[in-house]
Amino acid sequence: MAGRVVVCAAGNDGPYPASVANVAPWIITVAASSIDRSFRSSALLEDGSTYTGSSLSGTRLSKKSMYPLVFAGDARVSTANASAGEMCLPGALDPEKVKGKIVACFRGLNPRLEKGYVVKEAGGAGMLLLNSAAYGDEVLADPHILPATHLTSDQAQSILKYINQSRSSATASITYPISRLDQKDAPKMALFSSQGPNRLVPEILKPDITAPGINILGAWTEASSPSGYFEDHRRVKFNVISGTSMSCPHVAGIVALLRALHPSWSAAAIKSALMTSATNHDDANRPIRSASNKKATPFNYGAGHVNPNAAADPGLLYDASADDYFLFICGQPNYRLLLPEVTLKRNMRCPSEVPSLLDLNYPSFSITNLTVNVTVQRTLTYVGGGPIYRSLVQPPRGVGVEVVPRQLSFSRLGEKQQFRITFWPRRRPKNTSVPYDTLMQSSWKFGYLTWTDETHLVSSPIAVIA
């Protein structure tokens, strides 16, 4: 309301649907994805196989030695159940079966770094942190207390197969981590990144955007160890952290640059520039994928991965004012608690009839129950390029989409023009109501509306239940 640009983390409760937090439309909600830098550490097996994972372990194994390799589930104490052993939970490993060996532990249940402590306390020489199928390809660079590397689910299956075939003769080693800048499948969505749809107001598509949030290098307090554990006496000036709390400051920094470059832009205009210029393809020009290696959707990344240079020159903007957000609050029971404070500060009262929620001038579209034709309205502000922009539509599957007018011609900077976009189901549904669990989890189809002058691409994601 005061013109401040508010940037918030989407949360780390993924990969579950409708887990996204900070969903108010005046907030920029940021998901987390990877960058092309990796911290590589490999598991070398006696049979000649090499499996490259991720680590920031500061200790080394002898380069000349191979170490016995054991699966944690086969090295548990008699009082521990199978899951406790496989996951390397505290007290679950038998020192007599672990001492001097590399231990393969599954990810899950307890913190990743804690597993290394469990292995070390039992006398283990190193650790292979294995993803199950649920964790897919997401590997994280953690400052393990002992030599360790984090491996994908496919790599984990190969290593377990080797252990089962070799049994007591299985041996391995772990290489010291190195940094590389050639990761080809970046950006890729973080497994932990909270996902849409928006549980509070599904008509507002969230998250808005994604930014680097996996294995991010930053300054670190020397008052704490890099692992955060009391037993860890290491002290470092820099650390590598993952989370939407890492992606959020990336966007906040870009916002500061945009505000310096365009001081007259509103908070909504800056948000629009970020969203409509974002990319939904990786470095190899393939659609951004999830940690489980499936095609990601706007419920993972919003409008896409942030593109700072393109955001500086977006061509068109979806602008909005504090009054627009006030009318939004008036029409939403979930936000009614804000009304007394807002009405007092702005000396405004809710009108008897509030505008349709779908007409909020937002840079994305979300239709929750498309049983009949639905028409929404948007306003674009001209800030460069063109002056003629034409619309391109990639409709959601099973949904018809029409934009009127299909072309906009601007004559001066700052000029505003409206357009209408109509959605309709290509097949009339039998049911006219959508159960809440369906609204939150499935049946959504996705598409895009793009305005282009053959140089700028002003893109907005579309999410529809039809």
Tab-separated table of C-alpha atoms in Angstrom:
chain	number	residue	atom	x	y	z
A	1	MET	CA	0.000	0.000	0.000
A	2	ALA	CA	2.957	2.333	0.621
A	3	GLY	CA	4.616	1.553	-2.703
A	4	ARG	CA	7.097	-0.905	-1.229
A	5	VAL	CA	7.952	-3.981	-3.278
A	6	VAL	CA	7.447	-6.985	-1.017
A	7	VAL	CA	9.340	-10.166	-1.955
A	8	CYS	CA	8.632	-13.363	-0.013
A	9	ALA	CA	9.727	-16.978	-0.150
A	10	ALA	CA	7.201	-19.510	-1.446
A	11	GLY	CA	8.245	-21.917	1.319
A	12	ASN	CA	10.136	-25.209	1.565
A	13	ASP	CA	7.175	-27.582	1.902
A	14	GLY	CA	7.387	-29.164	-1.562
A	15	PRO	CA	6.857	-31.265	-3.468
A	16	TYR	CA	3.275	-31.235	-2.201
A	17	PRO	CA	0.461	-29.457	-4.086
A	18	ALA	CA	-1.063	-26.322	-2.561
A	19	SER	CA	1.861	-25.903	-0.160
A	20	VAL	CA	2.840	-22.423	-1.381
A	21	ALA	CA	2.896	-19.663	1.262
A	22	ASN	CA	2.811	-15.849	1.065
A	23	VAL	CA	0.094	-15.798	-1.577
A	24	ALA	CA	-1.303	-12.252	-1.385
A	25	PRO	CA	-1.417	-10.642	-4.853
A	26	TRP	CA	0.648	-7.619	-3.776
A	27	ILE	CA	3.545	-9.931	-2.813
A	28	ILE	CA	6.144	-11.358	-5.218
A	29	THR	CA	6.174	-15.041	-4.238
A	30	VAL	CA	9.438	-16.771	-5.145
A	31	ALA	CA	10.043	-20.481	-5.735
A	32	ALA	CA	13.515	-22.084	-5.864
A	33	SER	CA	15.432	-23.632	-8.741
A	34	SER	CA	18.996	-24.562	-9.649
A	35	ILE	CA	21.842	-22.788	-11.438
A	36	ASP	CA	24.530	-24.195	-13.730
A	37	ARG	CA	27.144	-24.419	-10.951
A	38	SER	CA	27.650	-27.769	-9.256
A	39	PHE	CA	29.902	-28.999	-6.454
A	40	ARG	CA	30.886	-32.418	-7.681
A	41	SER	CA	32.092	-35.391	-5.705
A	42	SER	CA	32.127	-38.907	-7.153
A	43	ALA	CA	31.635	-42.383	-5.772
A	44	LEU	CA	34.216	-44.713	-7.342
A	45	LEU	CA	33.361	-48.424	-7.218
A	46	GLU	CA	35.789	-51.333	-7.472
A	47	ASP	CA	34.087	-52.522	-10.678
A	48	GLY	CA	35.187	-49.309	-12.431
A	49	SER	CA	31.841	-47.489	-12.199
A	50	THR	CA	31.842	-43.792	-11.341
A	51	TYR	CA	28.776	-41.964	-10.014
A	52	THR	CA	29.098	-38.194	-9.699
A	53	GLY	CA	27.048	-36.520	-6.999
A	54	SER	CA	27.211	-33.342	-4.929
A	55	SER	CA	29.040	-32.472	-1.716
A	56	LEU	CA	30.927	-29.823	0.228
A	57	SER	CA	32.667	-32.221	2.563
A	58	GLY	CA	35.918	-30.733	3.816
A	59	THR	CA	37.667	-34.028	4.550
A	60	ARG	CA	39.334	-36.499	2.196
A	61	LEU	CA	39.737	-40.210	1.869
A	62	SER	CA	43.082	-41.623	0.824
A	63	LYS	CA	43.415	-41.458	-2.964
A	64	LYS	CA	45.212	-44.783	-3.050
A	65	SER	CA	42.734	-46.769	-1.004
A	66	MET	CA	39.382	-48.411	-1.633
A	67	TYR	CA	37.146	-48.849	1.408
A	68	PRO	CA	34.625	-51.573	2.203
A	69	LEU	CA	31.143	-50.470	1.150
A	70	VAL	CA	28.046	-51.462	3.097
A	71	PHE	CA	24.353	-50.606	2.835
A	72	ALA	CA	23.122	-49.070	6.093
A	73	GLY	CA	20.119	-51.392	6.134
A	74	ASP	CA	22.543	-54.318	6.409
A	75	ALA	CA	24.553	-52.668	9.177
A	76	ARG	CA	21.880	-51.836	11.728
A	77	VAL	CA	21.768	-52.946	15.334
A	78	SER	CA	19.344	-55.718	16.165
A	79	THR	CA	16.995	-53.342	18.014
A	80	ALA	CA	16.581	-50.972	15.039
A	81	ASN	CA	13.881	-51.517	12.434
A	82	ALA	CA	14.666	-51.619	8.725
A	83	SER	CA	13.735	-47.974	8.062
A	84	ALA	CA	15.856	-46.683	10.933
A	85	GLY	CA	18.852	-48.578	9.611
A	86	GLU	CA	18.412	-47.623	5.941
A	87	MET	CA	17.960	-43.950	6.860
A	88	CYS	CA	20.909	-43.898	9.294
A	89	LEU	CA	18.851	-42.646	12.213
A	90	PRO	CA	20.702	-41.955	15.484
A	91	GLY	CA	21.632	-45.158	17.298
A	92	ALA	CA	20.588	-47.393	14.406
A	93	LEU	CA	24.024	-48.455	13.108
A	94	ASP	CA	26.152	-51.273	14.533
A	95	PRO	CA	29.763	-50.049	14.988
A	96	GLU	CA	31.106	-53.559	14.402
A	97	LYS	CA	29.482	-53.613	10.947
A	98	VAL	CA	30.362	-50.003	10.062
A	99	LYS	CA	33.873	-49.305	11.365
A	100	GLY	CA	36.279	-48.230	8.617
A	101	LYS	CA	33.636	-48.571	5.875
A	102	ILE	CA	31.752	-46.302	3.508
A	103	VAL	CA	28.063	-46.491	4.432
A	104	ALA	CA	25.235	-46.004	1.934
A	105	CYS	CA	22.306	-44.272	3.660
A	106	PHE	CA	18.926	-43.363	2.209
A	107	ARG	CA	17.768	-39.742	2.367
A	108	GLY	CA	14.704	-38.992	4.486
A	109	LEU	CA	13.230	-38.867	8.020
A	110	ASN	CA	16.229	-37.146	9.643
A	111	PRO	CA	18.407	-34.272	8.363
A	112	ARG	CA	20.955	-35.087	5.680
A	113	LEU	CA	23.877	-33.796	7.732
A	114	GLU	CA	22.805	-35.771	10.777
A	115	LYS	CA	23.223	-38.994	8.826
A	116	GLY	CA	26.918	-38.200	8.429
A	117	TYR	CA	27.247	-37.743	12.175
A	118	VAL	CA	25.540	-41.098	12.771
A	119	VAL	CA	27.946	-42.835	10.380
A	120	LYS	CA	30.997	-41.115	11.874
A	121	GLU	CA	29.979	-41.886	15.453
A	122	ALA	CA	29.628	-45.547	14.508
A	123	GLY	CA	33.172	-45.501	13.108
A	124	GLY	CA	32.363	-45.165	9.410
A	125	ALA	CA	34.956	-43.734	7.020
A	126	GLY	CA	32.536	-42.082	4.590
A	127	MET	CA	28.935	-41.916	3.405
A	128	LEU	CA	26.971	-42.212	0.186
A	129	LEU	CA	23.695	-40.310	0.608
A	130	LEU	CA	21.159	-42.036	-1.651
A	131	ASN	CA	17.965	-40.541	-3.037
A	132	SER	CA	14.889	-42.727	-3.156
A	133	ALA	CA	12.560	-42.392	-6.149
A	134	ALA	CA	10.616	-39.707	-4.285
A	135	TYR	CA	13.676	-37.410	-4.256
A	136	GLY	CA	14.560	-38.063	-7.896
A	137	ASP	CA	17.561	-36.162	-9.245
A	138	GLU	CA	17.813	-33.448	-6.591
A	139	VAL	CA	21.279	-33.582	-5.029
A	140	LEU	CA	22.489	-30.925	-2.616
A	141	ALA	CA	25.970	-29.744	-1.664
A	142	ASP	CA	26.099	-30.128	2.098
A	143	PRO	CA	29.124	-29.522	4.393
A	144	HIS	CA	29.268	-33.100	5.639
A	145	ILE	CA	31.398	-33.873	8.671
A	146	LEU	CA	33.063	-36.803	6.852
A	147	PRO	CA	33.813	-37.647	3.205
A	148	ALA	CA	30.411	-38.000	1.516
A	149	THR	CA	28.524	-37.437	-1.704
A	150	HIS	CA	24.811	-37.101	-2.480
A	151	LEU	CA	23.548	-39.249	-5.380
A	152	THR	CA	20.387	-39.402	-7.512
A	153	SER	CA	17.780	-42.149	-7.259
A	154	ASP	CA	18.982	-43.813	-10.473
A	155	GLN	CA	22.564	-43.797	-9.224
A	156	ALA	CA	21.365	-45.165	-5.889
A	157	GLN	CA	19.745	-48.156	-7.565
A	158	SER	CA	22.946	-48.958	-9.458
A	159	ILE	CA	25.030	-48.741	-6.289
A	160	LEU	CA	22.632	-50.942	-4.320
A	161	LYS	CA	22.695	-53.481	-7.154
A	162	TYR	CA	26.497	-53.521	-6.980
A	163	ILE	CA	26.424	-53.992	-3.195
A	164	ASN	CA	23.914	-56.844	-3.451
A	165	GLN	CA	25.950	-58.603	-6.124
A	166	SER	CA	29.314	-58.092	-4.429
A	167	ARG	CA	28.194	-58.464	-0.826
A	168	SER	CA	31.215	-58.495	1.518
A	169	SER	CA	33.657	-57.748	-1.320
A	170	ALA	CA	32.025	-54.417	-2.289
A	171	THR	CA	34.482	-51.524	-2.095
A	172	ALA	CA	34.412	-47.854	-3.012
A	173	SER	CA	36.052	-44.479	-2.595
A	174	ILE	CA	34.818	-40.875	-2.630
A	175	THR	CA	36.557	-38.010	-4.422
A	176	TYR	CA	37.108	-34.577	-2.909
A	177	PRO	CA	34.526	-31.992	-4.109
A	178	ILE	CA	35.310	-29.674	-7.018
A	179	SER	CA	33.277	-26.772	-8.451
A	180	ARG	CA	32.059	-26.766	-12.067
A	181	LEU	CA	29.989	-24.299	-14.142
A	182	ASP	CA	28.651	-26.522	-16.904
A	183	GLN	CA	25.458	-28.049	-15.500
A	184	LYS	CA	23.326	-28.472	-18.638
A	185	ASP	CA	19.879	-29.066	-17.127
A	186	ALA	CA	19.699	-25.757	-15.251
A	187	PRO	CA	17.481	-24.261	-14.115
A	188	LYS	CA	15.675	-27.206	-12.590
A	189	MET	CA	13.043	-26.951	-9.882
A	190	ALA	CA	13.974	-27.759	-6.289
A	191	LEU	CA	12.121	-30.672	-4.755
A	192	PHE	CA	11.611	-28.699	-1.543
A	193	SER	CA	10.144	-25.641	-3.296
A	194	SER	CA	6.498	-25.172	-2.285
A	195	GLN	CA	3.962	-25.540	-5.062
A	196	GLY	CA	0.622	-24.127	-6.180
A	197	PRO	CA	-2.232	-23.893	-6.488
A	198	ASN	CA	-2.976	-21.047	-4.130
A	199	ARG	CA	-4.922	-22.626	-1.259
A	200	LEU	CA	-6.323	-19.302	-0.028
A	201	VAL	CA	-7.456	-17.774	-3.344
A	202	PRO	CA	-6.938	-20.249	-6.223
A	203	GLU	CA	-7.823	-17.526	-8.753
A	204	ILE	CA	-4.439	-15.894	-8.029
A	205	LEU	CA	-1.759	-18.127	-9.536
A	206	LYS	CA	1.127	-18.721	-7.138
A	207	PRO	CA	4.100	-18.856	-6.930
A	208	ASP	CA	4.852	-15.872	-9.162
A	209	ILE	CA	8.394	-16.687	-10.247
A	210	THR	CA	11.400	-18.882	-9.493
A	211	ALA	CA	15.025	-17.907	-8.870
A	212	PRO	CA	18.320	-19.553	-7.853
A	213	GLY	CA	17.800	-21.376	-4.562
A	214	ILE	CA	19.886	-24.579	-4.735
A	215	ASN	CA	23.509	-24.651	-3.549
A	216	ILE	CA	23.796	-20.867	-3.183
A	217	LEU	CA	27.085	-19.398	-1.933
A	218	GLY	CA	26.803	-16.696	0.714
A	219	ALA	CA	28.507	-15.130	3.710
A	220	TRP	CA	28.262	-17.124	6.927
A	221	THR	CA	28.506	-16.202	10.579
A	222	GLU	CA	31.559	-17.656	12.301
A	223	ALA	CA	29.506	-17.899	15.470
A	224	SER	CA	28.132	-21.175	14.138
A	225	SER	CA	29.534	-24.163	12.279
A	226	PRO	CA	28.620	-24.648	8.590
A	227	SER	CA	26.458	-27.638	9.537
A	228	GLY	CA	24.790	-25.882	12.455
A	229	TYR	CA	25.599	-28.794	14.776
A	230	PHE	CA	27.194	-28.129	18.166
A	231	GLU	CA	29.617	-31.024	17.696
A	232	ASP	CA	30.954	-29.414	14.517
A	233	HIS	CA	33.875	-27.142	15.439
A	234	ARG	CA	34.566	-25.941	11.896
A	235	ARG	CA	34.247	-22.223	11.209
A	236	VAL	CA	33.922	-20.685	7.743
A	237	LYS	CA	33.357	-17.219	6.296
A	238	PHE	CA	31.178	-18.554	3.470
A	239	ASN	CA	28.725	-21.418	3.186
A	240	VAL	CA	26.454	-22.980	0.578
A	241	ILE	CA	22.750	-23.098	1.455
A	242	SER	CA	19.587	-24.239	-0.329
A	243	GLY	CA	16.043	-22.986	0.167
A	244	THR	CA	13.472	-20.477	-1.022
A	245	SER	CA	15.111	-18.179	1.536
A	246	MET	CA	18.041	-18.182	-0.918
A	247	SER	CA	15.957	-17.549	-4.044
A	248	CYS	CA	13.985	-14.737	-2.404
A	249	PRO	CA	16.980	-12.368	-1.930
A	250	HIS	CA	17.998	-12.925	-5.556
A	251	VAL	CA	14.673	-11.417	-6.616
A	252	ALA	CA	14.871	-8.703	-3.951
A	253	GLY	CA	18.245	-7.637	-5.359
A	254	ILE	CA	16.872	-7.563	-8.912
A	255	VAL	CA	13.927	-5.488	-7.668
A	256	ALA	CA	16.370	-2.948	-6.212
A	257	LEU	CA	18.123	-2.689	-9.582
A	258	LEU	CA	14.821	-2.261	-11.429
A	259	ARG	CA	13.690	0.437	-9.012
A	260	ALA	CA	16.952	2.308	-9.589
A	261	LEU	CA	16.552	1.955	-13.356
A	262	HIS	CA	12.835	2.818	-13.385
A	263	PRO	CA	12.117	4.900	-10.249
A	264	SER	CA	8.620	5.828	-11.424
A	265	TRP	CA	7.430	2.215	-11.726
A	266	SER	CA	4.972	0.966	-9.129
A	267	ALA	CA	5.487	-2.225	-7.131
A	268	ALA	CA	2.990	-3.989	-9.411
A	269	ALA	CA	4.831	-2.760	-12.512
A	270	ILE	CA	8.134	-4.167	-11.239
A	271	LYS	CA	6.423	-7.457	-10.450
A	272	SER	CA	4.911	-7.546	-13.933
A	273	ALA	CA	8.291	-6.891	-15.551
A	274	LEU	CA	9.833	-9.786	-13.654
A	275	MET	CA	7.012	-12.202	-14.420
A	276	THR	CA	6.347	-11.459	-18.082
A	277	SER	CA	10.046	-11.614	-19.000
A	278	ALA	CA	10.811	-14.872	-17.153
A	279	THR	CA	11.837	-18.020	-19.004
A	280	ASN	CA	10.325	-21.501	-18.685
A	281	HIS	CA	13.174	-23.260	-20.529
A	282	ASP	CA	16.566	-24.459	-19.300
A	283	ASP	CA	20.049	-23.811	-20.687
A	284	ALA	CA	19.540	-26.514	-23.320
A	285	ASN	CA	16.246	-24.858	-24.412
A	286	ARG	CA	14.182	-27.683	-22.945
A	287	PRO	CA	11.153	-27.064	-20.717
A	288	ILE	CA	12.141	-26.614	-17.079
A	289	ARG	CA	11.832	-29.921	-15.250
A	290	SER	CA	11.045	-30.903	-11.690
A	291	ALA	CA	13.467	-32.702	-9.361
A	292	SER	CA	11.762	-35.967	-10.327
A	293	ASN	CA	12.688	-35.165	-13.959
A	294	LYS	CA	9.115	-34.491	-15.073
A	295	LYS	CA	8.034	-31.412	-16.982
A	296	ALA	CA	7.404	-28.644	-14.452
A	297	THR	CA	4.320	-26.391	-14.566
A	298	PRO	CA	3.429	-22.841	-13.497
A	299	PHE	CA	2.473	-24.316	-10.121
A	300	ASN	CA	6.190	-25.096	-9.728
A	301	TYR	CA	7.781	-21.974	-11.206
A	302	GLY	CA	4.984	-19.411	-11.661
A	303	ALA	CA	5.792	-17.342	-14.738
A	304	GLY	CA	9.244	-18.943	-15.005
A	305	HIS	CA	12.874	-18.467	-13.988
A	306	VAL	CA	13.800	-14.822	-13.407
A	307	ASN	CA	15.632	-13.059	-16.252
A	308	PRO	CA	17.034	-9.739	-14.924
A	309	ASN	CA	18.194	-8.269	-18.244
A	310	ALA	CA	14.861	-8.921	-19.943
A	311	ALA	CA	12.968	-7.516	-16.936
A	312	ALA	CA	14.764	-4.205	-17.395
A	313	ASP	CA	13.076	-3.796	-20.790
A	314	PRO	CA	9.743	-5.658	-20.625
A	315	GLY	CA	7.905	-3.743	-23.388
A	316	LEU	CA	4.487	-3.907	-21.671
A	317	LEU	CA	3.366	-3.921	-18.053
A	318	TYR	CA	0.348	-5.178	-16.122
A	319	ASP	CA	0.130	-2.376	-13.579
A	320	ALA	CA	-2.074	-2.173	-10.472
A	321	SER	CA	-2.627	0.344	-7.686
A	322	ALA	CA	-3.280	0.152	-3.973
A	323	ASP	CA	-6.946	0.857	-4.739
A	324	ASP	CA	-7.075	-2.278	-6.905
A	325	TYR	CA	-5.764	-4.353	-4.010
A	326	PHE	CA	-8.224	-2.704	-1.653
A	327	LEU	CA	-11.114	-3.818	-3.876
A	328	PHE	CA	-9.570	-7.289	-3.956
A	329	ILE	CA	-9.634	-7.380	-0.141
A	330	CYS	CA	-13.260	-6.230	-0.152
A	331	GLY	CA	-14.282	-9.205	-2.240
A	332	GLN	CA	-12.319	-11.869	-0.366
A	333	PRO	CA	-13.569	-13.253	2.964
A	334	ASN	CA	-10.106	-14.701	3.661
A	335	TYR	CA	-8.662	-11.174	3.723
A	336	ARG	CA	-11.487	-9.435	5.607
A	337	LEU	CA	-9.365	-9.165	8.754
A	338	LEU	CA	-7.253	-6.578	6.929
A	339	LEU	CA	-10.205	-4.300	6.200
A	340	PRO	CA	-10.363	-2.292	9.470
A	341	GLU	CA	-6.700	-1.280	9.208
A	342	VAL	CA	-6.859	-0.562	5.469
A	343	THR	CA	-10.092	1.457	5.638
A	344	LEU	CA	-8.716	3.505	8.539
A	345	LYS	CA	-5.432	4.329	6.777
A	346	ARG	CA	-6.919	5.042	3.340
A	347	ASN	CA	-10.299	6.455	4.445
A	348	MET	CA	-12.072	4.074	2.055
A	349	ARG	CA	-15.134	1.898	2.306
A	350	CYS	CA	-15.955	-1.228	0.317
A	351	PRO	CA	-18.492	-0.619	-2.481
A	352	SER	CA	-21.740	-2.567	-2.570
A	353	GLU	CA	-20.524	-4.338	-5.701
A	354	VAL	CA	-16.846	-5.212	-6.048
A	355	PRO	CA	-15.140	-6.007	-9.367
A	356	SER	CA	-14.672	-9.621	-10.353
A	357	LEU	CA	-11.632	-11.194	-8.771
A	358	LEU	CA	-10.662	-12.456	-12.229
A	359	ASP	CA	-10.323	-8.860	-13.455
A	360	LEU	CA	-7.535	-7.942	-11.041
A	361	ASN	CA	-4.789	-6.698	-13.389
A	362	TYR	CA	-2.489	-9.616	-12.585
A	363	PRO	CA	0.262	-10.888	-14.954
A	364	SER	CA	-1.184	-14.434	-14.917
A	365	PHE	CA	-4.573	-16.130	-15.284
A	366	SER	CA	-6.212	-18.789	-13.110
A	367	ILE	CA	-9.744	-20.095	-13.745
A	368	THR	CA	-10.918	-22.612	-11.173
A	369	ASN	CA	-14.207	-23.943	-12.545
A	370	LEU	CA	-14.600	-23.412	-16.281
A	371	THR	CA	-18.075	-24.741	-17.089
A	372	VAL	CA	-19.253	-21.834	-19.259
A	373	ASN	CA	-17.569	-19.031	-21.184
A	374	VAL	CA	-15.528	-16.799	-18.869
A	375	THR	CA	-14.236	-13.410	-20.027
A	376	VAL	CA	-11.636	-11.470	-18.070
A	377	GLN	CA	-10.161	-8.048	-18.690
A	378	ARG	CA	-6.611	-6.783	-18.448
A	379	THR	CA	-4.878	-3.439	-19.033
A	380	LEU	CA	-1.408	-3.135	-20.550
A	381	THR	CA	0.879	-0.136	-20.140
A	382	TYR	CA	3.304	0.604	-22.977
A	383	VAL	CA	6.929	1.120	-21.833
A	384	GLY	CA	8.954	0.305	-24.945
A	385	GLY	CA	9.442	-1.517	-28.234
A	386	GLY	CA	6.626	-2.039	-30.661
A	387	PRO	CA	4.641	0.102	-31.113
A	388	ILE	CA	2.487	-2.779	-32.397
A	389	TYR	CA	2.069	-5.895	-30.273
A	390	ARG	CA	0.164	-8.990	-31.368
A	391	SER	CA	-1.131	-11.784	-29.170
A	392	LEU	CA	-0.025	-15.411	-29.323
A	393	VAL	CA	-1.982	-18.042	-27.406
A	394	GLN	CA	-0.912	-21.487	-26.328
A	395	PRO	CA	-4.258	-22.709	-24.951
A	396	PRO	CA	-4.543	-25.219	-22.110
A	397	ARG	CA	-5.570	-28.667	-23.335
A	398	GLY	CA	-9.330	-28.887	-23.728
A	399	VAL	CA	-9.814	-25.119	-23.417
A	400	GLY	CA	-10.696	-22.573	-26.081
A	401	VAL	CA	-9.097	-19.141	-25.788
A	402	GLU	CA	-9.831	-15.915	-27.697
A	403	VAL	CA	-8.132	-12.528	-27.238
A	404	VAL	CA	-9.919	-9.322	-28.310
A	405	PRO	CA	-8.389	-7.309	-29.814
A	406	ARG	CA	-5.685	-9.625	-31.097
A	407	GLN	CA	-3.373	-6.707	-31.802
A	408	LEU	CA	-2.583	-3.541	-29.865
A	409	SER	CA	-1.030	-0.406	-31.385
A	410	PHE	CA	0.499	2.189	-29.063
A	411	SER	CA	1.418	5.790	-29.895
A	412	ARG	CA	3.206	7.034	-26.764
A	413	LEU	CA	5.068	5.733	-23.730
A	414	GLY	CA	2.821	5.264	-20.714
A	415	GLU	CA	-0.259	4.706	-22.867
A	416	LYS	CA	-2.712	2.141	-21.497
A	417	GLN	CA	-4.874	-0.198	-23.550
A	418	GLN	CA	-7.327	-2.864	-22.502
A	419	PHE	CA	-7.991	-6.303	-23.908
A	420	ARG	CA	-10.386	-9.112	-23.080
A	421	ILE	CA	-9.554	-12.791	-23.017
A	422	THR	CA	-12.335	-15.391	-23.130
A	423	PHE	CA	-11.978	-19.001	-22.019
A	424	TRP	CA	-14.426	-21.810	-22.688
A	425	PRO	CA	-14.426	-25.599	-22.220
A	426	ARG	CA	-14.222	-27.463	-25.516
A	427	ARG	CA	-16.222	-30.245	-23.856
A	428	ARG	CA	-19.079	-29.306	-21.586
A	429	PRO	CA	-18.449	-30.941	-18.180
A	430	LYS	CA	-21.161	-33.090	-16.606
A	431	ASN	CA	-20.536	-31.642	-13.150
A	432	THR	CA	-20.732	-27.913	-12.501
A	433	SER	CA	-18.943	-28.020	-9.133
A	434	VAL	CA	-15.339	-28.903	-8.398
A	435	PRO	CA	-14.513	-30.734	-5.138
A	436	TYR	CA	-11.995	-28.962	-2.917
A	437	ASP	CA	-9.385	-31.747	-3.182
A	438	THR	CA	-9.600	-31.589	-6.990
A	439	LEU	CA	-9.184	-27.823	-6.847
A	440	MET	CA	-6.026	-28.227	-4.814
A	441	GLN	CA	-4.337	-31.153	-6.522
A	442	SER	CA	-5.330	-32.219	-10.011
A	443	SER	CA	-7.249	-31.523	-13.205
A	444	TRP	CA	-5.416	-28.280	-13.886
A	445	LYS	CA	-4.321	-27.584	-17.449
A	446	PHE	CA	-1.768	-24.961	-18.409
A	447	GLY	CA	-1.117	-22.582	-21.276
A	448	TYR	CA	0.320	-19.157	-22.094
A	449	LEU	CA	-0.674	-15.785	-23.474
A	450	THR	CA	2.185	-13.844	-25.054
A	451	TRP	CA	2.220	-10.334	-26.510
A	452	THR	CA	5.083	-9.731	-28.926
A	453	ASP	CA	6.481	-7.026	-31.178
A	454	GLU	CA	8.885	-9.629	-32.649
A	455	THR	CA	11.534	-8.491	-30.131
A	456	HIS	CA	9.858	-8.488	-26.714
A	457	LEU	CA	7.970	-11.503	-25.389
A	458	VAL	CA	5.437	-10.457	-22.727
A	459	SER	CA	4.281	-13.843	-21.440
A	460	SER	CA	1.660	-14.802	-18.870
A	461	PRO	CA	0.922	-18.325	-17.625
A	462	ILE	CA	-2.643	-19.658	-17.742
A	463	ALA	CA	-4.021	-22.280	-15.328
A	464	VAL	CA	-7.543	-23.694	-15.822
A	465	ILE	CA	-9.746	-26.454	-14.442
A	466	ALA	CA	-12.139	-27.419	-17.242
